[in-house]
Coordinates of C-alpha atoms in Angstrom, one line a residue:
M1 CA 34.8 -45.9 -12.9
S2 CA 38.4 -46.3 -13.9
E3 CA 40.7 -43.3 -14.2
G4 CA 40.7 -41.6 -17.5
F5 CA 43.5 -41.2 -20.0
A6 CA 45.9 -38.7 -18.5
P7 CA 48.0 -36.9 -21.2
E8 CA 50.7 -36.0 -18.7
T9 CA 51.5 -39.6 -18.0
G10 CA 50.6 -41.0 -21.4
A11 CA 49.4 -44.2 -19.9
Q12 CA 47.1 -45.9 -17.6
A13 CA 47.4 -49.3 -16.0
G14 CA 44.9 -51.5 -14.3
P15 CA 45.3 -52.8 -10.9
G16 CA 47.3 -56.1 -10.7
A17 CA 48.0 -55.9 -14.4
E18 CA 50.9 -58.0 -15.7
P19 CA 52.8 -56.2 -18.5
G20 CA 54.1 -58.2 -21.3
A21 CA 51.1 -60.4 -22.0
A22 CA 48.6 -58.3 -24.1
D23 CA 46.7 -60.1 -26.7
V24 CA 46.5 -57.2 -29.0
I25 CA 47.9 -53.7 -29.2
F26 CA 45.9 -51.2 -31.3
H27 CA 47.8 -48.2 -32.8
G28 CA 48.2 -46.1 -35.9
G29 CA 44.8 -44.4 -36.0
E30 CA 42.6 -41.9 -34.2
I31 CA 41.7 -43.4 -30.8
E32 CA 38.5 -41.7 -29.4
T33 CA 38.3 -42.8 -25.8
V34 CA 35.2 -41.0 -24.7
A35 CA 36.8 -40.9 -21.3
G36 CA 35.7 -38.7 -18.5
G37 CA 32.3 -40.3 -17.9
P38 CA 28.7 -39.0 -18.5
G39 CA 27.3 -36.1 -16.5
P40 CA 27.4 -32.3 -16.3
E41 CA 31.2 -32.3 -16.3
A42 CA 31.4 -34.2 -19.7
V43 CA 28.4 -32.5 -21.4
G44 CA 29.5 -30.4 -24.2
A45 CA 33.2 -30.9 -23.5
E46 CA 35.6 -31.3 -26.4
P47 CA 37.8 -34.5 -26.4
G48 CA 41.2 -34.0 -24.9
A49 CA 44.5 -35.5 -26.2
R50 CA 44.1 -38.8 -27.9
P51 CA 46.4 -41.7 -27.0
E52 CA 48.5 -43.6 -29.4
A53 CA 47.8 -47.1 -28.4
V54 CA 45.3 -49.5 -26.6
A55 CA 46.3 -52.9 -25.2
V56 CA 43.7 -55.6 -24.7
K57 CA 44.2 -58.8 -22.6
D58 CA 41.6 -61.4 -21.8
G59 CA 38.7 -59.3 -23.2
R60 CA 39.7 -56.2 -21.0
I61 CA 41.5 -53.0 -21.8
V62 CA 44.8 -53.1 -19.8
F63 CA 46.7 -50.0 -21.2
V64 CA 45.8 -46.7 -22.9
G65 CA 48.6 -44.4 -23.7
D66 CA 51.9 -43.9 -25.7
L67 CA 52.8 -46.5 -28.3
D68 CA 56.4 -46.8 -27.0
R69 CA 55.3 -47.6 -23.6
A70 CA 52.7 -50.0 -24.8
L71 CA 55.4 -51.9 -26.8
E72 CA 57.8 -51.8 -23.9
H73 CA 55.5 -53.0 -21.2
W74 CA 52.7 -54.9 -23.0
R75 CA 54.2 -56.5 -26.1
G76 CA 54.9 -60.3 -25.7
P77 CA 55.8 -62.9 -28.2
E78 CA 52.2 -63.7 -29.0
T79 CA 50.9 -60.1 -29.0
R80 CA 49.3 -59.0 -32.2
L81 CA 50.2 -55.4 -33.3
Y82 CA 47.0 -54.1 -34.9
D83 CA 47.7 -51.2 -37.2
L84 CA 44.5 -49.1 -37.6
A85 CA 46.1 -47.6 -40.8
G86 CA 44.5 -44.2 -40.1
R87 CA 41.1 -45.5 -39.2
A88 CA 39.3 -44.6 -35.9
L89 CA 39.0 -46.8 -32.9
L90 CA 36.0 -46.0 -30.5
P91 CA 34.1 -47.7 -27.7
G92 CA 31.6 -50.3 -29.1
F93 CA 28.2 -48.7 -29.7
I94 CA 25.5 -49.4 -27.1
D95 CA 21.9 -49.5 -28.3
P96 CA 19.7 -47.4 -25.9
H97 CA 16.5 -48.6 -27.4
G98 CA 15.6 -51.2 -30.0
H99 CA 14.0 -54.6 -30.5
V100 CA 16.7 -57.1 -31.5
V101 CA 14.3 -59.9 -32.0
G102 CA 12.1 -57.6 -34.3
T103 CA 15.2 -56.8 -36.2
G104 CA 15.5 -60.4 -37.0
L105 CA 11.8 -60.3 -38.1
Q106 CA 12.6 -57.5 -40.4
E107 CA 15.4 -59.5 -42.0
T108 CA 13.0 -62.4 -42.6
I109 CA 9.8 -61.1 -44.0
A110 CA 9.1 -58.9 -47.0
D111 CA 11.0 -55.7 -47.1
L112 CA 8.6 -52.8 -47.7
L113 CA 10.9 -50.0 -46.8
G114 CA 11.3 -46.9 -48.9
E115 CA 14.4 -45.1 -50.0
P116 CA 17.2 -45.0 -48.9
D117 CA 16.8 -48.3 -47.1
G118 CA 14.5 -49.9 -49.7
D119 CA 12.8 -49.2 -53.0
V120 CA 9.0 -49.1 -52.2
G121 CA 7.5 -45.9 -53.3
D122 CA 3.8 -46.9 -54.2
V123 CA 1.2 -49.4 -53.5
E124 CA 2.2 -51.4 -56.6
A125 CA 5.6 -52.1 -55.1
I126 CA 4.0 -53.3 -51.9
V127 CA 1.9 -55.7 -53.7
R128 CA 4.7 -57.0 -55.8
K129 CA 7.0 -57.4 -52.7
L130 CA 4.4 -59.3 -50.8
R131 CA 3.7 -61.6 -53.7
E132 CA 7.5 -62.4 -54.0
F133 CA 7.5 -63.2 -50.3
A134 CA 4.5 -65.4 -50.7
D135 CA 6.3 -67.4 -53.4
G136 CA 9.6 -67.6 -51.5
E137 CA 10.8 -70.4 -49.2
V138 CA 9.8 -68.6 -45.9
G139 CA 6.6 -67.3 -47.3
R140 CA 5.5 -70.7 -48.5
R141 CA 6.0 -72.0 -44.8
S142 CA 4.0 -69.0 -43.3
A143 CA 0.3 -68.9 -42.5
W144 CA 0.2 -65.2 -43.3
I145 CA 1.8 -63.3 -46.1
V146 CA 3.6 -60.5 -44.2
G147 CA 5.8 -57.6 -44.9
F148 CA 7.2 -54.7 -42.9
G149 CA 8.2 -51.1 -43.5
Y150 CA 5.9 -49.3 -45.8
D151 CA 5.6 -45.5 -45.1
D152 CA 2.5 -43.6 -46.2
A153 CA 4.5 -40.4 -46.1
L154 CA 6.5 -41.8 -49.0
L155 CA 3.8 -43.5 -51.0
A156 CA 2.2 -41.8 -54.0
G157 CA -0.9 -39.9 -52.7
G158 CA 0.2 -40.3 -49.1
Q159 CA -2.3 -43.1 -48.5
H160 CA -2.0 -46.5 -46.7
P161 CA -2.7 -49.7 -48.7
T162 CA -6.3 -50.9 -48.2
R163 CA -8.0 -54.3 -48.1
E164 CA -8.7 -54.1 -51.7
D165 CA -5.0 -53.4 -52.6
L166 CA -4.0 -56.4 -50.5
D167 CA -6.7 -58.7 -51.9
R168 CA -4.6 -58.4 -55.1
V169 CA -1.9 -60.3 -53.2
S170 CA -4.2 -63.1 -52.1
T171 CA -7.9 -63.6 -51.3
E172 CA -7.2 -67.1 -49.9
R173 CA -4.4 -66.3 -47.4
P174 CA -4.4 -63.5 -44.8
V175 CA -2.1 -60.6 -45.8
L176 CA -0.5 -57.9 -43.4
A177 CA 1.5 -54.9 -44.5
I178 CA 3.1 -53.4 -41.4
H179 CA 3.7 -49.7 -41.3
Q180 CA 7.2 -48.5 -40.6
S181 CA 6.2 -47.2 -37.2
F182 CA 5.0 -50.7 -36.1
H183 CA 2.0 -48.9 -34.7
L184 CA -0.2 -49.4 -37.8
G185 CA -0.8 -51.8 -40.6
A186 CA -3.2 -52.9 -43.4
V187 CA -4.7 -56.3 -43.8
N188 CA -6.7 -57.9 -46.7
S189 CA -10.2 -59.1 -46.5
K190 CA -9.2 -62.5 -45.4
G191 CA -7.2 -60.9 -42.5
L192 CA -10.2 -58.9 -41.4
E193 CA -12.2 -62.2 -41.4
L194 CA -9.7 -64.0 -39.3
L195 CA -9.5 -61.0 -36.8
E196 CA -13.3 -60.9 -36.7
Y197 CA -13.3 -57.2 -37.6
S198 CA -16.5 -56.1 -39.3
A199 CA -18.9 -53.2 -39.5
A200 CA -20.2 -54.5 -36.2
T201 CA -16.9 -54.3 -34.5
K202 CA -16.3 -51.3 -32.1
N203 CA -12.9 -49.7 -32.0
P204 CA -10.9 -51.3 -29.1
K205 CA -9.8 -49.0 -26.4
G206 CA -6.6 -47.3 -27.4
G207 CA -6.9 -48.2 -31.1
V208 CA -8.8 -47.5 -34.3
I209 CA -10.3 -49.7 -37.0
R210 CA -10.4 -47.3 -40.0
R211 CA -13.5 -47.4 -42.0
G212 CA -14.3 -47.2 -45.7
D213 CA -18.0 -47.3 -46.5
E214 CA -19.5 -45.6 -43.3
S215 CA -23.0 -46.2 -44.5
V216 CA -22.6 -49.9 -43.5
L217 CA -24.2 -50.0 -40.0
P218 CA -23.4 -49.8 -37.2
F219 CA -19.9 -48.5 -37.4
G220 CA -18.8 -48.6 -41.1
E221 CA -17.1 -51.1 -43.2
P222 CA -13.3 -51.6 -42.2
N223 CA -11.0 -50.5 -45.0
G224 CA -8.2 -52.8 -43.8
V225 CA -6.0 -50.1 -42.0
L226 CA -5.6 -50.7 -38.3
E227 CA -4.1 -48.6 -35.6
E228 CA -2.5 -49.4 -32.3
T229 CA -4.5 -51.8 -30.1
A230 CA -6.5 -52.7 -33.2
F231 CA -3.3 -53.6 -35.1
F232 CA -1.4 -55.4 -32.5
P233 CA -3.5 -58.6 -32.8
A234 CA -2.9 -58.7 -36.5
S235 CA 0.8 -58.5 -36.1
G236 CA 0.6 -61.2 -33.4
H237 CA -1.3 -63.6 -35.6
A238 CA 0.9 -62.8 -38.6
I239 CA 4.1 -63.5 -36.7
I240 CA 3.0 -66.6 -35.0
G241 CA 2.1 -67.8 -38.4
I242 CA 5.7 -67.8 -39.4
A243 CA 7.1 -71.2 -39.2
E244 CA 9.0 -72.2 -36.0
Q245 CA 12.2 -72.8 -37.8
D246 CA 12.2 -69.3 -39.2
R247 CA 11.2 -67.7 -35.9
A248 CA 14.0 -69.4 -34.2
R249 CA 16.4 -67.5 -36.4
F250 CA 15.2 -64.1 -35.5
L251 CA 17.6 -63.5 -32.7
A252 CA 20.7 -64.6 -34.7
K253 CA 19.7 -62.4 -37.6
G254 CA 19.0 -59.4 -35.3
L255 CA 22.4 -59.8 -33.5
Q256 CA 24.2 -60.1 -36.9
A257 CA 22.5 -56.9 -38.1
A258 CA 23.4 -55.0 -34.8
A259 CA 27.1 -56.2 -35.0
S260 CA 27.4 -55.0 -38.6
Y261 CA 26.5 -51.5 -37.4
G262 CA 29.0 -51.5 -34.6
F263 CA 26.8 -52.4 -31.6
T264 CA 28.2 -54.6 -28.8
T265 CA 25.2 -54.1 -26.4
V266 CA 21.6 -54.3 -27.7
Q267 CA 18.1 -54.3 -26.4
E268 CA 14.9 -56.3 -26.6
G269 CA 12.8 -53.3 -25.7
A270 CA 9.2 -54.6 -25.1
A271 CA 9.3 -58.4 -24.5
E272 CA 6.6 -60.8 -23.4
L273 CA 7.6 -62.9 -20.5
A274 CA 7.5 -65.9 -22.9
V275 CA 10.1 -64.2 -25.0
L276 CA 12.3 -63.6 -21.9
G277 CA 11.9 -67.2 -21.1
D278 CA 13.0 -68.3 -24.6
L279 CA 15.9 -65.9 -24.5
R280 CA 17.0 -67.4 -21.2
A281 CA 16.8 -70.8 -22.5
L282 CA 19.1 -69.8 -25.5
A283 CA 21.7 -68.1 -23.1
A284 CA 21.7 -71.2 -21.0
V285 CA 22.9 -73.3 -23.9
A286 CA 25.9 -71.0 -24.8
P287 CA 26.9 -67.4 -24.3
L288 CA 25.4 -64.9 -26.6
P289 CA 27.9 -63.0 -28.9
L290 CA 26.5 -59.6 -27.9
D291 CA 25.1 -58.5 -24.6
V292 CA 21.3 -58.3 -24.7
V293 CA 19.3 -56.2 -22.2
V294 CA 15.6 -57.1 -21.9
Y295 CA 12.7 -55.0 -20.8
V296 CA 9.4 -56.9 -20.2
K297 CA 6.0 -55.4 -21.0
A298 CA 4.8 -53.8 -17.8
A299 CA 1.3 -55.4 -17.7
E300 CA 2.8 -58.9 -17.9
A301 CA 5.6 -58.2 -15.4
I302 CA 3.0 -56.9 -12.8
E303 CA 1.0 -60.1 -13.3
A304 CA 4.0 -62.4 -12.7
P305 CA 6.8 -60.3 -11.0
H306 CA 8.7 -63.5 -9.9
L307 CA 9.4 -64.3 -13.5
V308 CA 11.1 -61.0 -14.3
E309 CA 14.2 -61.5 -12.1
A310 CA 15.8 -58.3 -13.1
S311 CA 19.5 -58.0 -12.4
P312 CA 22.5 -55.7 -13.1
D313 CA 24.5 -58.9 -13.9
Y314 CA 24.6 -60.8 -17.3
L315 CA 24.3 -64.5 -17.5
N316 CA 26.0 -65.6 -20.7
G317 CA 25.2 -62.2 -22.2
L318 CA 21.6 -61.8 -21.2
R319 CA 19.9 -59.8 -18.4
A320 CA 16.5 -58.5 -17.6
A321 CA 16.7 -54.8 -16.6
G322 CA 13.1 -53.8 -16.0
I323 CA 9.8 -52.9 -17.6
K324 CA 8.5 -51.0 -20.6
L325 CA 5.4 -48.9 -20.6
N326 CA 3.6 -47.8 -23.8
L327 CA 1.9 -44.5 -23.4
D328 CA 1.0 -43.5 -26.9
G329 CA 1.5 -44.1 -30.6
S330 CA 3.5 -42.7 -33.6
P331 CA 3.8 -39.2 -34.7
Q332 CA 4.5 -40.2 -38.3
G333 CA 1.4 -42.4 -38.1
R334 CA -0.5 -39.6 -36.5
T335 CA -1.5 -41.7 -33.4
A336 CA 1.0 -40.0 -30.9
W337 CA -0.8 -38.1 -28.1
L338 CA -0.2 -34.4 -28.5
R339 CA -1.0 -31.3 -26.3
E340 CA -2.1 -29.3 -29.4
P341 CA -3.9 -30.7 -32.6
Y342 CA -2.0 -32.1 -35.6
L343 CA -1.3 -29.8 -38.4
T344 CA -3.2 -32.0 -40.7
P345 CA -5.4 -34.7 -39.1
P346 CA -5.9 -38.2 -40.7
E347 CA -8.6 -38.3 -43.3
G348 CA -12.1 -38.1 -41.7
L349 CA -11.0 -36.6 -38.3
D350 CA -11.7 -33.2 -37.0
D351 CA -9.3 -30.3 -36.9
D352 CA -8.9 -30.6 -33.1
Y353 CA -7.7 -34.2 -33.4
C354 CA -4.7 -34.7 -30.9
G355 CA -4.1 -38.3 -31.1
Y356 CA -4.9 -40.5 -28.1
P357 CA -3.4 -42.3 -25.1
T358 CA -2.7 -45.9 -24.9
L359 CA -3.2 -46.3 -21.1
E360 CA -5.6 -44.7 -18.7
E361 CA -3.8 -42.4 -16.1
E362 CA -4.3 -44.8 -13.1
V363 CA -3.1 -47.8 -15.1
A364 CA 0.1 -45.9 -16.2
L365 CA 0.7 -44.7 -12.6
D366 CA 0.3 -48.3 -11.2
Q367 CA 2.8 -49.6 -13.7
V368 CA 5.3 -46.9 -12.7
R369 CA 4.6 -47.6 -9.0
A370 CA 5.2 -51.4 -9.6
G371 CA 8.5 -50.7 -11.3
F372 CA 9.8 -48.6 -8.4
A373 CA 8.5 -51.1 -5.8
H374 CA 10.2 -54.0 -7.4
G375 CA 13.5 -52.2 -8.2
W376 CA 12.9 -52.5 -12.0
Q377 CA 14.2 -49.8 -14.3
V378 CA 11.2 -48.2 -16.0
I379 CA 11.4 -47.2 -19.6
A380 CA 8.4 -45.6 -21.3
H381 CA 7.4 -45.1 -24.9
V382 CA 6.4 -41.4 -25.1
N383 CA 6.3 -39.7 -28.4
G384 CA 3.6 -37.0 -28.1
D385 CA 4.1 -34.2 -25.6
E386 CA 0.8 -35.1 -23.8
A387 CA 2.0 -38.7 -23.3
I388 CA 5.3 -37.2 -22.0
A389 CA 3.1 -35.0 -19.6
Q390 CA 1.5 -38.2 -18.4
L391 CA 4.8 -39.9 -17.7
I392 CA 6.0 -36.9 -15.8
R393 CA 2.8 -36.9 -13.7
C394 CA 3.2 -40.7 -12.9
V395 CA 6.8 -40.4 -12.1
R396 CA 6.4 -37.4 -9.9
I397 CA 3.7 -39.2 -7.9
A398 CA 5.6 -42.5 -7.7
T399 CA 8.8 -40.8 -6.7
R400 CA 7.1 -38.9 -3.9
E401 CA 5.6 -42.2 -2.6
A402 CA 8.7 -44.3 -2.9
R403 CA 11.3 -41.4 -2.2
P404 CA 13.8 -40.2 -4.7
A405 CA 16.5 -42.7 -5.8
D406 CA 18.9 -43.3 -8.7
R407 CA 16.4 -45.2 -10.8
R408 CA 17.5 -44.0 -14.3
T409 CA 13.9 -43.9 -15.6
T410 CA 14.0 -43.3 -19.2
G411 CA 11.6 -41.6 -21.7
I412 CA 11.8 -43.4 -24.9
H413 CA 11.6 -41.3 -28.2
C414 CA 10.4 -38.0 -26.7
Q415 CA 9.9 -36.7 -30.2
T416 CA 7.8 -33.7 -29.3
A417 CA 9.1 -32.9 -25.8
G418 CA 8.7 -29.3 -24.8
E419 CA 11.5 -27.4 -23.2
D420 CA 9.4 -27.2 -20.0
Q421 CA 9.3 -31.0 -20.1
I422 CA 12.9 -31.5 -20.5
E423 CA 13.4 -29.3 -17.4
E424 CA 10.9 -31.6 -15.6
F425 CA 12.9 -34.6 -16.7
R426 CA 16.0 -32.9 -15.2
R427 CA 14.2 -32.4 -11.9
L428 CA 12.9 -35.9 -11.8
G429 CA 16.0 -37.7 -13.0
I430 CA 14.4 -39.0 -16.1
I431 CA 16.8 -39.6 -18.9
P432 CA 15.5 -38.6 -22.4
S433 CA 16.4 -41.1 -25.2
F434 CA 15.7 -39.4 -28.5
F435 CA 14.8 -41.1 -31.7
S436 CA 17.0 -38.6 -33.6
M437 CA 16.9 -40.4 -36.9
H438 CA 13.3 -39.0 -37.3
T439 CA 14.9 -35.7 -38.6
F440 CA 16.0 -37.5 -41.6
Y441 CA 13.2 -40.1 -42.1
W442 CA 10.1 -38.0 -41.3
G443 CA 11.4 -34.5 -40.9
D444 CA 9.7 -33.2 -44.0
W445 CA 6.5 -35.1 -43.2
Y446 CA 6.5 -33.5 -39.6
Y447 CA 7.2 -30.0 -41.2
E448 CA 4.6 -30.2 -43.8
T449 CA 1.9 -32.5 -42.5
V450 CA 2.2 -33.7 -38.8
L451 CA 3.3 -30.7 -36.8
G452 CA 4.1 -27.7 -39.0
E453 CA 7.1 -25.4 -38.9
E454 CA 7.0 -24.1 -35.4
R455 CA 6.8 -27.5 -33.8
A456 CA 8.7 -29.5 -36.2
V457 CA 12.1 -27.7 -35.7
D458 CA 12.2 -28.9 -32.1
I459 CA 11.7 -32.7 -32.5
S460 CA 14.4 -34.7 -30.7
P461 CA 15.5 -31.5 -28.8
A462 CA 19.0 -32.7 -27.7
Q463 CA 20.3 -29.3 -27.2
W464 CA 17.7 -28.5 -24.6
A465 CA 19.0 -31.5 -22.6
L466 CA 22.7 -30.3 -23.1
A467 CA 21.9 -26.9 -22.0
R468 CA 20.8 -28.3 -18.7
G469 CA 23.8 -30.5 -18.2
M470 CA 21.8 -33.6 -18.8
V471 CA 22.7 -37.1 -20.0
Y472 CA 20.8 -38.0 -23.0
T473 CA 20.9 -41.0 -25.4
S474 CA 19.9 -41.6 -29.0
H475 CA 18.5 -44.8 -30.5
H476 CA 17.5 -46.5 -33.8
D477 CA 14.4 -48.4 -32.6
A478 CA 14.9 -51.2 -35.1
P479 CA 13.0 -52.6 -36.8
V480 CA 11.3 -49.1 -37.3
A481 CA 14.5 -48.2 -39.0
R482 CA 17.7 -50.1 -39.8
P483 CA 19.9 -50.4 -36.6
S484 CA 22.3 -47.9 -38.1
S485 CA 24.8 -46.3 -35.7
I486 CA 26.0 -44.0 -38.5
A487 CA 22.5 -42.7 -39.1
I488 CA 22.0 -42.0 -35.4
L489 CA 25.2 -40.0 -35.4
S490 CA 24.6 -38.1 -38.7
G491 CA 21.0 -37.3 -37.8
Q492 CA 21.9 -35.6 -34.5
V493 CA 24.9 -33.6 -36.0
T494 CA 23.2 -32.5 -39.2
R495 CA 19.4 -32.8 -38.6
R496 CA 19.1 -33.0 -42.4
T497 CA 15.8 -34.2 -43.9
R498 CA 15.3 -36.4 -47.0
K499 CA 14.7 -33.2 -49.0
G500 CA 17.9 -31.6 -47.8
M501 CA 16.4 -29.1 -45.2
V502 CA 18.2 -28.6 -41.9
L503 CA 15.3 -29.1 -39.4
G504 CA 16.2 -26.9 -36.4
K505 CA 19.8 -26.0 -36.6
H506 CA 19.7 -24.8 -33.1
Q507 CA 19.1 -28.4 -32.0
C508 CA 22.2 -29.8 -33.8
V509 CA 24.9 -31.2 -31.6
S510 CA 28.6 -31.8 -31.9
G511 CA 30.1 -35.1 -33.2
A512 CA 31.5 -35.7 -29.7
D513 CA 28.1 -35.4 -28.1
A514 CA 26.5 -37.6 -30.7
V515 CA 29.2 -40.2 -30.0
R516 CA 28.5 -40.0 -26.2
S517 CA 24.8 -40.7 -26.8
I518 CA 25.5 -44.2 -28.1
T519 CA 28.7 -45.0 -25.9
I520 CA 29.2 -43.6 -22.4
N521 CA 25.7 -42.0 -22.0
A522 CA 24.0 -45.3 -23.1
A523 CA 26.2 -47.2 -20.7
Y524 CA 25.0 -44.8 -17.9
Q525 CA 21.4 -45.3 -19.0
Y526 CA 21.9 -49.0 -18.3
G527 CA 23.9 -48.5 -15.2
E528 CA 26.9 -50.1 -16.8
E529 CA 29.2 -47.0 -17.1
A530 CA 31.8 -48.7 -14.9
D531 CA 32.3 -51.5 -17.4
K532 CA 31.3 -50.0 -20.7
G533 CA 31.0 -47.0 -22.9
S534 CA 34.6 -45.7 -23.0
I535 CA 38.1 -46.8 -23.8
E536 CA 39.6 -47.0 -20.2
V537 CA 41.7 -49.4 -18.4
G538 CA 39.6 -52.2 -16.6
K539 CA 36.6 -51.8 -18.9
L540 CA 35.5 -54.6 -21.4
A541 CA 37.3 -54.4 -24.7
D542 CA 34.0 -53.5 -26.5
L543 CA 35.4 -51.7 -29.6
V544 CA 34.5 -50.5 -33.0
I545 CA 36.8 -49.6 -35.8
L546 CA 35.4 -47.0 -38.2
S547 CA 36.7 -45.7 -41.6
A548 CA 36.9 -42.1 -40.1
N549 CA 36.3 -40.5 -36.7
P550 CA 32.8 -39.0 -36.4
V551 CA 34.2 -36.6 -33.8
T552 CA 36.7 -34.9 -36.1
V553 CA 35.2 -35.1 -39.6
P554 CA 32.8 -32.5 -41.0
G555 CA 29.2 -33.3 -39.9
E556 CA 28.2 -33.9 -43.5
A557 CA 30.8 -36.5 -43.8
I558 CA 29.5 -38.7 -41.0
A559 CA 26.9 -40.3 -43.3
R560 CA 29.8 -41.7 -45.5
I561 CA 31.6 -43.4 -42.5
T562 CA 31.6 -47.2 -42.7
I563 CA 31.8 -49.8 -40.0
E564 CA 35.1 -51.7 -40.5
E565 CA 35.1 -54.1 -37.5
T566 CA 33.1 -54.7 -34.4
I567 CA 34.9 -56.3 -31.3
K568 CA 33.0 -57.7 -28.3
A569 CA 35.2 -58.4 -25.2
G570 CA 38.3 -58.7 -27.5
R571 CA 36.7 -61.0 -30.0
T572 CA 35.7 -59.8 -33.6
I573 CA 32.0 -60.3 -34.2
H574 CA 31.9 -58.4 -37.5
P575 CA 32.9 -59.1 -40.1
P576 CA 32.0 -62.7 -39.0
I577 CA 34.7 -65.2 -39.3
E578 CA 32.0 -67.8 -39.3
E579 CA 28.3 -67.8 -38.7
M580 CA 27.5 -66.0 -35.5
P581 CA 27.1 -68.7 -32.8
V582 CA 23.7 -68.1 -31.5
P583 CA 22.2 -71.3 -30.0
V584 CA 18.8 -72.6 -30.9
P585 CA 17.9 -75.4 -28.4
S586 CA 15.7 -78.1 -29.6
G587 CA 12.1 -77.6 -28.7
V588 CA 12.4 -73.9 -28.2
G589 CA 11.3 -71.6 -30.9
L590 CA 11.2 -67.8 -30.0
Q591 CA 7.7 -67.1 -28.8
L592 CA 5.7 -64.4 -30.7
F593 CA 5.8 -60.9 -29.7
T594 CA 3.7 -57.8 -30.5
H595 CA 6.0 -55.1 -29.3
H596 CA 5.4 -51.4 -29.4
C597 CA 8.2 -49.6 -31.3

């Protein structure tokens, strides 16, 4: 890693740099370098002196220091002087976990999100939005009528829409309303018919077909609500039913959304091999405007390891990094696998209900073993603490067999991790990546319905990681939520719920640690800390300009910060000067995915 900003010299210079030829010099605002690197020496540390200027040449940072020295040594006849006018300059944000193609899907289909991201608050609004989509240009081209983002925690009565509700949208076309967790959904009668789900259909392993009239033998009449492995075929059919010309725009829309929130590196966090192949075909045509890191579904990767071709190097902005395991479901949907029962089980289930696993133990262990054997980075979806325990067991065994190494295995979400489990993460070198936005979006739901007071206050337990000198990251998991960097930061610092409660003040972090979670720590998670994540000489000029500095403003003010400009390798990608140049080669439409968010 390059040498950090040194207040005593007021400057840094890259090896072989040629002063006098900078493309741009930034000055006149708060420059938050996040220098010093991830790790115990940086955890909890407050930022030092801030430099006055940053010079960029050929997409790289060539100077960080005093403005006078920047002007003297790096100003040339073509150099642009960029006055920040009091705004903040930070490293470009790095998405530790999300689904950029899914974000494009979110931007394409019916928007069923509730406040503050949308306006859906009851089943009537879901029906109306789906009808509007069906009558629109994309909807008319689609085989299914599909929408995303409803949340039963926000709906009147706390109930999911049923087949009868969705039959009001259409009885002739299949209809799918996708839950905000992307682990559940509801279909109409036509959808159940096409999926061949009936009273004679058993629940698939790792999933549930919810029932209405249980007197209909042998298993009860499906009510339209589907969980986990029962739901994923519905989402697969619905998305493949979107016209190819619309699917082919998913990536561009996802990248545009990410750039608008200040991200310069994004993730496709559970790709099928077909999707990876299509992304490679796109990148072969022309460079992608943001860096995209891909993790392949573990089961597919094991079947065809030669197609993964994981590498630390980008090719035109794209690289495959490893594999994604999915070990449980969604706490807000009450399908996550817990050590102790849910406070309030879903309707019809016993008081000892703890959710359920997605994979059998030996299957999960084999997937971790395969990742280690092939040199793939392993990331694992683990929401419930029993799923986290399963990951710990598998990593412990696989590490003993393959010997310890710097693998940067990552636990994704870690919503209900116990302090004992965070300690085990430390011992095993597992990085926790928290879905900290849950404190706002579902904090009240966890407190009142899902977990209860004692457990809810410790969701996304970042302070337990900081207390152990651990690197942690925080993500948005779009399309589960909007890919909002500001919401990630605000959620960690304030932990304020929709109703205004502070959910576990003892787990709040500083603005500086929140910023690290989506800059230098996220770069470390990817093994890219030598090139990204801080404003230091020699690193890529991946930058974001904010209306204010989240490190220095009061925590409650972070939510009001706006993204002013996003810069990737010295080039502005938001606001877009023109439509983002994402290639769509002829004959290639993005294949369908049924990712696990």
